[in-house]
XYZ file of C-alpha atoms in Angstrom:
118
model
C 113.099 97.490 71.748
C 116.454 97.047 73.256
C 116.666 95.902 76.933
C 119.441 98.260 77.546
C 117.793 101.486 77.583
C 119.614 104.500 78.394
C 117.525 107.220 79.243
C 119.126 110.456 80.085
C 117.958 114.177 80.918
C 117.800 114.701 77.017
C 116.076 111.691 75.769
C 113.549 110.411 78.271
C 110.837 111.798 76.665
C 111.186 110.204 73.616
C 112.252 106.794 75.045
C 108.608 106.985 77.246
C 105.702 104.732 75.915
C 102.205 106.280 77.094
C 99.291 104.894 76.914
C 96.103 105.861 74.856
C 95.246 108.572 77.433
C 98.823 109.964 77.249
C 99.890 108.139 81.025
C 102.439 105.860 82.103
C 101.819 103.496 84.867
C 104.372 103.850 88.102
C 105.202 101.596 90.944
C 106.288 103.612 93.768
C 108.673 101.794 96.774
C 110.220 102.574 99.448
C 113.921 103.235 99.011
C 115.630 101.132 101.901
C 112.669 98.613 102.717
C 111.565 97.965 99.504
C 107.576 97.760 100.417
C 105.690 98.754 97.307
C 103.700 101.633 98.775
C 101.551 102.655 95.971
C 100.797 102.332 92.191
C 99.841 106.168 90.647
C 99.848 107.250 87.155
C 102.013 110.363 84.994
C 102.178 112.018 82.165
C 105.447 113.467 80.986
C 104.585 117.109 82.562
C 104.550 115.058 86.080
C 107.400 113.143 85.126
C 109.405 116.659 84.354
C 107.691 118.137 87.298
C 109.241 115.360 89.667
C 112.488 115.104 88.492
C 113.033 118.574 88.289
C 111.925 119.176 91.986
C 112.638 115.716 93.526
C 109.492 115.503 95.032
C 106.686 113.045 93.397
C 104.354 114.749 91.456
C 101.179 112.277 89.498
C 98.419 113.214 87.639
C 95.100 112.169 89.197
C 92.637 110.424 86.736
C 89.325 111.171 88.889
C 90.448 114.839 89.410
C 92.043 116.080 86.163
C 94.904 117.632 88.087
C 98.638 117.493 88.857
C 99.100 116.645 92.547
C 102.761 116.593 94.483
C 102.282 113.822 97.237
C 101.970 115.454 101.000
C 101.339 118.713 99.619
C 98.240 118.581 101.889
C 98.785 115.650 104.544
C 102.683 116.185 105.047
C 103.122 112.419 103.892
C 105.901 113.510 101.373
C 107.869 111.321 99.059
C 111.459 112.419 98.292
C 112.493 110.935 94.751
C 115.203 108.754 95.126
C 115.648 107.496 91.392
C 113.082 106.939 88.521
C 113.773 103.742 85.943
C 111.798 102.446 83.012
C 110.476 98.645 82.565
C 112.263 96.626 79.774
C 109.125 97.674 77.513
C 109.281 101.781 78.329
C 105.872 101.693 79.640
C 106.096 101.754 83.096
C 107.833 103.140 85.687
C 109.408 102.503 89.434
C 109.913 105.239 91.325
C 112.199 104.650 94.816
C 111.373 107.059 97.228
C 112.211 108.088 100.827
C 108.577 108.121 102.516
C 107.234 110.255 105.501
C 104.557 109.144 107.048
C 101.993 106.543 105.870
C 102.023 106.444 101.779
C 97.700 105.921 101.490
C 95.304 108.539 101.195
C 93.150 106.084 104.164
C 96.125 106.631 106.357
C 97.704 102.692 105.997
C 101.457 102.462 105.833
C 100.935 101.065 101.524
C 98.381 101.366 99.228
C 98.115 98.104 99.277
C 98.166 97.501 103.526
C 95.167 95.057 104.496
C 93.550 94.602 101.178
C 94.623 90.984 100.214
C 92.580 88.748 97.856
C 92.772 85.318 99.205
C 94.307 82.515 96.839
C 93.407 79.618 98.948
């Protein structure tokens, strides 16, 4: 695959590699800091579903459902821009957060959870 991919409002869906269960993996940071605040997963409905409304939108795994971050704690994320990996099989996802990015209330995903490489 060619490391200059293109995609536009016509061909992203075809350009998209998902994985056996029909997701792609995406990184979500912060537009201006550049913290990685969370890792989530779409299919292309949440894909469409967030770039036509600008607001993240991921499909939960445990749940089996479509979910639009902060719908219920207020904790939006305002789509900034959405690119593809060199492969098409992941995405990164800049975003303008409100309010702490983790479902246990921590600024990242990832806040306070470090594996030690000593």
């Amino acid at each position: 695959m060619s490391s200059d991919i293109d995609a536009t409002p016509g061909n992203w869906r075809e350009i998209i590699t998902l994985n056996d269960d029909g997701l792609i993996p995406v990184i979500v940071q912060e537009a201006t800091s550049r913290e990685v605040l969370m890792l989530a997963w779409m299919d292309i409905e949440a894909v469409s579903r967030t770039l036509d409304t600008k607001r993240a939108t991921y499909w939960s795994r445990s749940r089996r459902e479509y979910w639009v971050k902060g719908e219920t704690s207020g904790h939006v994320q305002h789509v900034r821009s959405l690119g593809l990996d060199c492969d098409a099989d992941a995405l990164l996802m800049l975003v303008d957060q409100t309010g702490p990015a983790c479902h246990t209330n921590t600024p990242t995903c990832f806040t306070g959870r470090t594996i030690s490489v000593d």
